[in-house]
């Protein structure tokens, strides 16, 4: 039911009842404006896209926190990334804005501003994706008729050319890594992600069948290490190259199945930053292959069990651009795609 009436003071009052029977009203100085508003509202009721205006007053910041809290199944690393994007890019611009006030023009202006501040196109696209997920959740909850950020023009990401390492290049890198050689070889010739290698336990190394059972991964979230499932949430079996069997046999000998295969010198979990700073960057400078050209491949870093020498001395800063990413394993795992890599 909808109607328009003129009050004694000359103001036009438009009112309607929503599908739940709740009455809503607005006042206008002109009848034509009241009729236009009423037509728009009643059309959404007829088409089934009606949403209660009171529900859409919630801010993007508040609804974003509800959205994130409701995703208990997110991997810790994904949750940490979403929290960072919300804290750094979404809440400063949209935190106090009601979800109904978001529009595609303002979203595109926000994207352009992030690009102008030097943020990478991939990061801009990630921030947009989180905002869009928040608003899409509001649509599913009946707070918005549609996603107001949908259809925004996104910056195009320009991936770097991939460079794959040869067997000889990996050999030079592993030699330069010294006591960390086996970890580097495992990353290069098994294709494991660093978190998977760091979480690999002795009992999941089957030397007779030459298989690794990949069932866990470990990530760092806000400085803390968190164990979880692999990136795909699926266990898998990975072949062990014959050339690594003898060395692995020495590492697993006499150890309990539940122990981590590789640990830090102090016996703790392998930390991603330690290996990159203390081992891989230095190895790349001394004789590794990552000097000449950028590379992109999956990520791993690590510190093997039993290292005795000190890594505390100062080191020159390596040419990060030549590594493609700060993730040495991204470079290493690509070697498996080259002809002649050992099995």
Short mmCIF file of C-alpha atoms in Angstrom, two decimals:
data_model
loop_
_atom_site.label_atom_id
_atom_site.label_comp_id
_atom_site.label_asym_id
_atom_site.label_seq_id
_atom_site.Cartn_x
_atom_site.Cartn_y
_atom_site.Cartn_z
CA UNK A 1 0.00 0.00 0.00
CA UNK A 2 1.36 3.43 -0.97
CA UNK A 3 -0.05 6.95 -0.87
CA UNK A 4 0.79 10.65 -1.09
CA UNK A 5 -0.97 13.31 0.97
CA UNK A 6 -0.49 17.02 1.42
CA UNK A 7 -0.23 18.21 4.99
CA UNK A 8 -1.65 21.44 6.34
CA UNK A 9 1.76 23.10 6.14
CA UNK A 10 2.00 22.35 2.40
CA UNK A 11 4.53 19.52 2.70
CA UNK A 12 3.86 16.34 0.74
CA UNK A 13 4.02 13.10 2.71
CA UNK A 14 4.73 9.90 0.79
CA UNK A 15 4.36 6.60 2.58
CA UNK A 16 4.40 2.88 1.83
CA UNK A 17 4.46 -0.46 3.60
CA UNK A 18 7.33 -2.84 2.98
CA UNK A 19 6.86 -6.61 2.42
CA UNK A 20 7.08 -7.13 6.18
CA UNK A 21 4.22 -4.69 6.82
CA UNK A 22 6.42 -1.94 8.26
CA UNK A 23 5.42 1.60 7.28
CA UNK A 24 7.98 4.03 5.86
CA UNK A 25 7.45 7.70 5.05
CA UNK A 26 9.32 10.68 3.61
CA UNK A 27 8.37 14.32 3.18
CA UNK A 28 8.90 16.52 0.12
CA UNK A 29 8.22 20.11 -0.81
CA UNK A 30 6.99 19.08 -4.27
CA UNK A 31 4.48 16.39 -5.13
CA UNK A 32 6.47 15.34 -8.21
CA UNK A 33 9.48 14.50 -6.03
CA UNK A 34 7.33 12.52 -3.63
CA UNK A 35 5.80 10.58 -6.52
CA UNK A 36 9.22 9.85 -8.05
CA UNK A 37 10.54 8.50 -4.76
CA UNK A 38 7.44 6.42 -4.18
CA UNK A 39 7.60 4.98 -7.71
CA UNK A 40 11.22 3.95 -7.22
CA UNK A 41 10.51 2.25 -3.92
CA UNK A 42 7.38 0.43 -5.03
CA UNK A 43 9.14 -0.84 -8.16
CA UNK A 44 11.74 -2.56 -5.98
CA UNK A 45 8.96 -4.19 -3.97
CA UNK A 46 7.35 -5.48 -7.16
CA UNK A 47 10.64 -6.78 -8.62
CA UNK A 48 11.75 -8.40 -5.36
CA UNK A 49 14.83 -6.18 -4.95
CA UNK A 50 13.52 -4.16 -2.03
CA UNK A 51 15.77 -3.61 0.98
CA UNK A 52 14.91 -1.88 4.23
CA UNK A 53 16.65 1.55 4.20
CA UNK A 54 17.46 1.21 7.89
CA UNK A 55 19.54 -1.90 7.21
CA UNK A 56 21.73 -0.12 4.66
CA UNK A 57 22.77 2.61 7.11
CA UNK A 58 25.48 0.34 8.53
CA UNK A 59 28.97 1.58 7.65
CA UNK A 60 31.42 -0.22 5.40
CA UNK A 61 33.83 -0.50 8.32
CA UNK A 62 31.30 -2.13 10.63
CA UNK A 63 29.91 -4.45 7.99
CA UNK A 64 33.41 -5.37 6.87
CA UNK A 65 34.28 -6.51 10.38
CA UNK A 66 31.08 -8.57 10.56
CA UNK A 67 31.86 -10.09 7.17
CA UNK A 68 35.37 -11.06 8.22
CA UNK A 69 34.26 -12.41 11.61
CA UNK A 70 31.74 -14.63 9.85
CA UNK A 71 34.41 -16.38 7.77
CA UNK A 72 35.79 -18.82 10.30
CA UNK A 73 37.08 -21.16 7.59
CA UNK A 74 39.54 -18.67 6.11
CA UNK A 75 43.17 -19.73 6.23
CA UNK A 76 45.18 -17.62 8.70
CA UNK A 77 47.31 -16.16 5.92
CA UNK A 78 44.22 -15.15 3.94
CA UNK A 79 42.59 -13.61 7.00
CA UNK A 80 45.76 -11.69 7.76
CA UNK A 81 45.91 -10.39 4.19
CA UNK A 82 42.26 -9.30 4.29
CA UNK A 83 42.77 -7.57 7.63
CA UNK A 84 45.79 -5.72 6.27
CA UNK A 85 43.91 -4.56 3.16
CA UNK A 86 40.99 -3.40 5.27
CA UNK A 87 43.20 -1.57 7.75
CA UNK A 88 45.48 0.09 5.20
CA UNK A 89 43.20 0.84 2.26
CA UNK A 90 39.50 0.24 2.90
CA UNK A 91 38.81 1.67 6.35
CA UNK A 92 40.70 4.97 5.79
CA UNK A 93 38.45 5.75 2.79
CA UNK A 94 35.23 3.84 3.45
CA UNK A 95 35.22 3.05 7.17
CA UNK A 96 32.61 5.67 8.14
CA UNK A 97 30.65 5.56 4.86
CA UNK A 98 27.29 3.79 4.91
CA UNK A 99 27.08 0.88 2.50
CA UNK A 100 24.18 2.52 0.66
CA UNK A 101 26.32 5.63 -0.02
CA UNK A 102 28.96 3.70 -1.97
CA UNK A 103 28.80 4.23 -5.73
CA UNK A 104 30.92 3.09 -8.64
CA UNK A 105 32.20 6.59 -9.46
CA UNK A 106 33.63 7.05 -5.97
CA UNK A 107 35.07 3.54 -6.06
CA UNK A 108 36.90 4.29 -9.31
CA UNK A 109 38.20 7.55 -7.83
CA UNK A 110 39.53 5.56 -4.85
CA UNK A 111 41.25 3.09 -7.17
CA UNK A 112 42.86 5.92 -9.12
CA UNK A 113 44.06 7.56 -5.91
CA UNK A 114 45.77 4.36 -4.77
CA UNK A 115 47.51 4.05 -8.14
CA UNK A 116 48.62 7.69 -7.93
CA UNK A 117 50.17 7.00 -4.54
CA UNK A 118 52.34 4.31 -6.10
CA UNK A 119 50.47 1.19 -5.02
CA UNK A 120 51.00 -1.75 -7.38
CA UNK A 121 48.12 -2.59 -9.69
CA UNK A 122 47.87 -6.06 -8.17
CA UNK A 123 47.50 -4.58 -4.66
CA UNK A 124 44.88 -2.12 -5.89
CA UNK A 125 42.92 -4.99 -7.41
CA UNK A 126 43.16 -6.96 -4.16
CA UNK A 127 41.84 -4.00 -2.14
CA UNK A 128 38.94 -3.62 -4.57
CA UNK A 129 38.17 -7.32 -4.35
CA UNK A 130 37.85 -7.17 -0.55
CA UNK A 131 35.58 -4.11 -0.75
CA UNK A 132 33.46 -5.87 -3.37
CA UNK A 133 33.24 -9.01 -1.21
CA UNK A 134 32.05 -6.92 1.74
CA UNK A 135 29.33 -5.26 -0.33
CA UNK A 136 28.32 -8.53 -1.97
CA UNK A 137 27.84 -9.97 1.50
CA UNK A 138 25.50 -7.06 2.24
CA UNK A 139 23.50 -7.96 -0.88
CA UNK A 140 23.14 -11.56 0.28
CA UNK A 141 22.08 -10.33 3.72
CA UNK A 142 19.29 -8.24 2.20
CA UNK A 143 20.88 -4.91 3.08
CA UNK A 144 21.55 -3.80 -0.49
CA UNK A 145 19.65 -4.52 -3.71
CA UNK A 146 22.89 -4.89 -5.67
CA UNK A 147 26.64 -4.48 -5.29
CA UNK A 148 27.33 -0.74 -5.78
CA UNK A 149 31.01 -1.41 -6.55
CA UNK A 150 30.23 -3.87 -9.32
CA UNK A 151 31.53 -3.02 -12.77
CA UNK A 152 34.26 -0.63 -11.62
CA UNK A 153 37.12 -0.17 -14.07
CA UNK A 154 40.21 -1.85 -12.59
CA UNK A 155 43.88 -1.13 -13.32
CA UNK A 156 45.52 -3.75 -15.46
CA UNK A 157 48.23 -5.82 -13.82
CA UNK A 158 51.38 -6.37 -15.86
CA UNK A 159 53.08 -9.60 -14.78
CA UNK A 160 56.82 -9.80 -15.26
CA UNK A 161 58.36 -12.20 -17.70
CA UNK A 162 59.20 -15.53 -16.12
CA UNK A 163 62.77 -16.79 -16.08
CA UNK A 164 63.45 -20.46 -15.38
CA UNK A 165 66.68 -21.70 -13.81
CA UNK A 166 68.80 -24.35 -15.39
CA UNK A 167 70.15 -27.33 -13.46
CA UNK A 168 73.63 -25.78 -13.49
CA UNK A 169 72.30 -22.53 -12.04
CA UNK A 170 70.61 -24.35 -9.19
CA UNK A 171 73.82 -26.27 -8.50
CA UNK A 172 75.74 -23.01 -8.16
CA UNK A 173 73.07 -21.67 -5.83
CA UNK A 174 73.01 -24.77 -3.63
CA UNK A 175 76.81 -24.81 -3.41
CA UNK A 176 76.80 -21.18 -2.31
CA UNK A 177 74.14 -21.98 0.32
CA UNK A 178 76.60 -24.23 2.19
CA UNK A 179 74.98 -26.01 5.14
CA UNK A 180 71.60 -24.98 3.83
CA UNK A 181 72.11 -26.88 0.59
CA UNK A 182 69.56 -29.65 1.23
CA UNK A 183 66.77 -27.19 1.96
CA UNK A 184 67.52 -25.34 -1.27
CA UNK A 185 67.58 -28.61 -3.20
CA UNK A 186 64.28 -29.72 -1.67
CA UNK A 187 62.66 -26.46 -2.71
CA UNK A 188 64.12 -26.61 -6.20
CA UNK A 189 63.51 -30.25 -7.07
CA UNK A 190 60.28 -31.13 -5.24
CA UNK A 191 58.28 -27.99 -5.98
CA UNK A 192 57.12 -27.60 -2.37
CA UNK A 193 56.01 -24.22 -1.14
CA UNK A 194 58.14 -22.94 1.69
CA UNK A 195 55.35 -23.27 4.23
CA UNK A 196 54.87 -26.90 3.21
CA UNK A 197 58.55 -27.69 3.63
CA UNK A 198 58.68 -25.92 7.00
CA UNK A 199 55.69 -27.98 8.21
CA UNK A 200 56.94 -31.31 6.82
CA UNK A 201 57.38 -33.95 9.54
CA UNK A 202 59.76 -36.89 9.67
CA UNK A 203 56.90 -39.41 9.60
CA UNK A 204 55.68 -38.06 6.28
CA UNK A 205 58.95 -38.85 4.49
CA UNK A 206 58.70 -42.30 2.88
CA UNK A 207 62.17 -43.15 1.61
CA UNK A 208 61.20 -46.63 0.39
CA UNK A 209 58.45 -45.29 -1.85
CA UNK A 210 60.33 -42.05 -2.49
CA UNK A 211 57.32 -39.95 -1.53
CA UNK A 212 56.58 -36.93 0.64
CA UNK A 213 53.10 -36.71 2.16
CA UNK A 214 52.11 -33.04 2.14
CA UNK A 215 49.37 -32.54 4.72
CA UNK A 216 50.32 -29.32 6.53
CA UNK A 217 51.64 -25.87 5.88
CA UNK A 218 52.88 -23.17 8.23
CA UNK A 219 52.58 -19.44 7.72
CA UNK A 220 53.51 -16.31 9.64
CA UNK A 221 50.61 -14.07 10.62
CA UNK A 222 51.41 -10.89 12.53
CA UNK A 223 54.73 -12.37 13.63
CA UNK A 224 53.28 -15.67 14.87
CA UNK A 225 53.61 -19.05 13.16
CA UNK A 226 50.32 -20.80 12.41
CA UNK A 227 49.90 -24.37 11.16
CA UNK A 228 47.11 -25.21 8.75
CA UNK A 229 46.25 -27.11 5.61
CA UNK A 230 48.15 -26.61 2.34
CA UNK A 231 47.06 -23.81 0.06
CA UNK A 232 44.61 -25.99 -1.86
CA UNK A 233 43.24 -27.56 1.38
CA UNK A 234 44.11 -30.98 -0.08
CA UNK A 235 46.75 -33.49 0.94
CA UNK A 236 49.00 -34.69 -1.84
CA UNK A 237 51.93 -37.02 -2.42
CA UNK A 238 55.11 -35.60 -3.94
CA UNK A 239 57.96 -37.69 -5.43
CA UNK A 240 61.45 -37.42 -3.95
CA UNK A 241 64.31 -37.18 -6.48
CA UNK A 242 66.68 -40.16 -6.16
CA UNK A 243 69.61 -37.78 -5.74
CA UNK A 244 68.20 -36.56 -2.40
CA UNK A 245 67.41 -39.95 -0.84
CA UNK A 246 70.78 -40.52 0.86
CA UNK A 247 70.88 -37.05 2.40
CA UNK A 248 67.30 -37.30 3.60
CA UNK A 249 68.03 -40.70 5.13
CA UNK A 250 70.69 -39.07 7.30
CA UNK A 251 68.32 -36.30 8.35
CA UNK A 252 65.48 -38.64 9.42
CA UNK A 253 67.66 -41.31 11.07
CA UNK A 254 66.79 -41.86 14.74
CA UNK A 255 64.15 -39.14 14.89
CA UNK A 256 60.53 -39.36 16.01
CA UNK A 257 57.81 -39.30 13.32
CA UNK A 258 56.20 -36.17 14.74
CA UNK A 259 59.36 -34.06 14.59
CA UNK A 260 59.68 -31.37 11.95
CA UNK A 261 62.07 -32.48 9.22
CA UNK A 262 63.91 -29.16 9.14
CA UNK A 263 64.14 -26.70 12.01
CA UNK A 264 66.09 -23.59 12.86
CA UNK A 265 69.46 -23.87 14.64
CA UNK A 266 67.58 -23.28 17.90
CA UNK A 267 65.18 -26.13 17.12
CA UNK A 268 62.25 -23.90 16.25
CA UNK A 269 60.08 -23.63 13.17
CA UNK A 270 61.72 -22.40 9.98
CA UNK A 271 61.08 -18.68 9.58
CA UNK A 272 60.55 -17.27 6.14
CA UNK A 273 62.54 -14.09 6.67
CA UNK A 274 65.59 -15.73 8.22
CA UNK A 275 66.38 -17.85 5.21
CA UNK A 276 65.87 -15.07 2.73
CA UNK A 277 68.07 -12.63 4.62
CA UNK A 278 70.70 -14.97 6.00
CA UNK A 279 70.98 -17.59 3.30
CA UNK A 280 69.32 -17.11 -0.05
CA UNK A 281 70.28 -13.49 -0.67
CA UNK A 282 73.89 -14.19 0.24
CA UNK A 283 73.99 -17.33 -1.86
CA UNK A 284 72.58 -15.40 -4.81
CA UNK A 285 75.34 -12.80 -4.43
CA UNK A 286 78.14 -15.34 -3.99
CA UNK A 287 77.32 -17.64 -6.85
CA UNK A 288 73.62 -18.12 -7.31
CA UNK A 289 71.81 -17.59 -10.60
CA UNK A 290 69.42 -14.84 -9.56
CA UNK A 291 71.64 -11.91 -10.47
CA UNK A 292 71.02 -11.15 -14.08
CA UNK A 293 67.29 -11.23 -14.68
CA UNK A 294 64.06 -10.99 -12.70
CA UNK A 295 62.16 -14.21 -12.11
CA UNK A 296 58.74 -15.21 -10.92
CA UNK A 297 58.00 -18.59 -9.39
CA UNK A 298 56.44 -19.91 -6.14
CA UNK A 299 57.74 -18.95 -2.69
CA UNK A 300 59.89 -20.70 -0.09
CA UNK A 301 62.50 -19.78 2.42
CA UNK A 302 63.94 -21.82 5.27
CA UNK A 303 66.73 -22.62 7.71
CA UNK A 304 67.87 -26.23 8.05
CA UNK A 305 68.34 -28.17 11.24
CA UNK A 306 71.85 -28.43 12.57
CA UNK A 307 73.43 -25.26 11.19
CA UNK A 308 76.39 -24.44 13.39
CA UNK A 309 78.01 -21.37 11.92
CA UNK A 310 76.90 -17.89 12.89
CA UNK A 311 74.90 -15.86 10.41
CA UNK A 312 75.00 -12.67 12.40
CA UNK A 313 77.71 -10.84 10.44
CA UNK A 314 76.62 -7.98 8.25
CA UNK A 315 75.87 -8.54 4.59
CA UNK A 316 75.47 -6.32 1.54
CA UNK A 317 71.94 -5.70 0.38
CA UNK A 318 71.24 -7.89 -2.68
CA UNK A 319 69.64 -6.53 -5.82
CA UNK A 320 66.03 -7.40 -4.93
CA UNK A 321 64.81 -6.62 -8.41
CA UNK A 322 67.02 -9.39 -9.74
CA UNK A 323 65.23 -11.89 -7.51
CA UNK A 324 61.88 -11.10 -9.07
CA UNK A 325 60.33 -11.40 -5.60
CA UNK A 326 61.73 -11.64 -2.11
CA UNK A 327 60.73 -15.30 -2.17
CA UNK A 328 63.68 -17.52 -3.09
CA UNK A 329 61.58 -20.62 -3.54
CA UNK A 330 59.53 -18.90 -6.24
CA UNK A 331 62.74 -18.79 -8.20
CA UNK A 332 63.83 -22.29 -7.21
CA UNK A 333 60.64 -24.17 -7.92
CA UNK A 334 60.65 -22.95 -11.51
CA UNK A 335 63.71 -25.10 -12.22
CA UNK A 336 61.49 -28.18 -12.34
CA UNK A 337 60.04 -26.89 -15.60
CA UNK A 338 63.43 -26.83 -17.30
CA UNK A 339 64.67 -29.78 -19.34
CA UNK A 340 67.30 -31.81 -17.55
CA UNK A 341 66.25 -31.13 -13.98
CA UNK A 342 67.11 -34.14 -11.86
CA UNK A 343 64.59 -36.56 -10.45
#
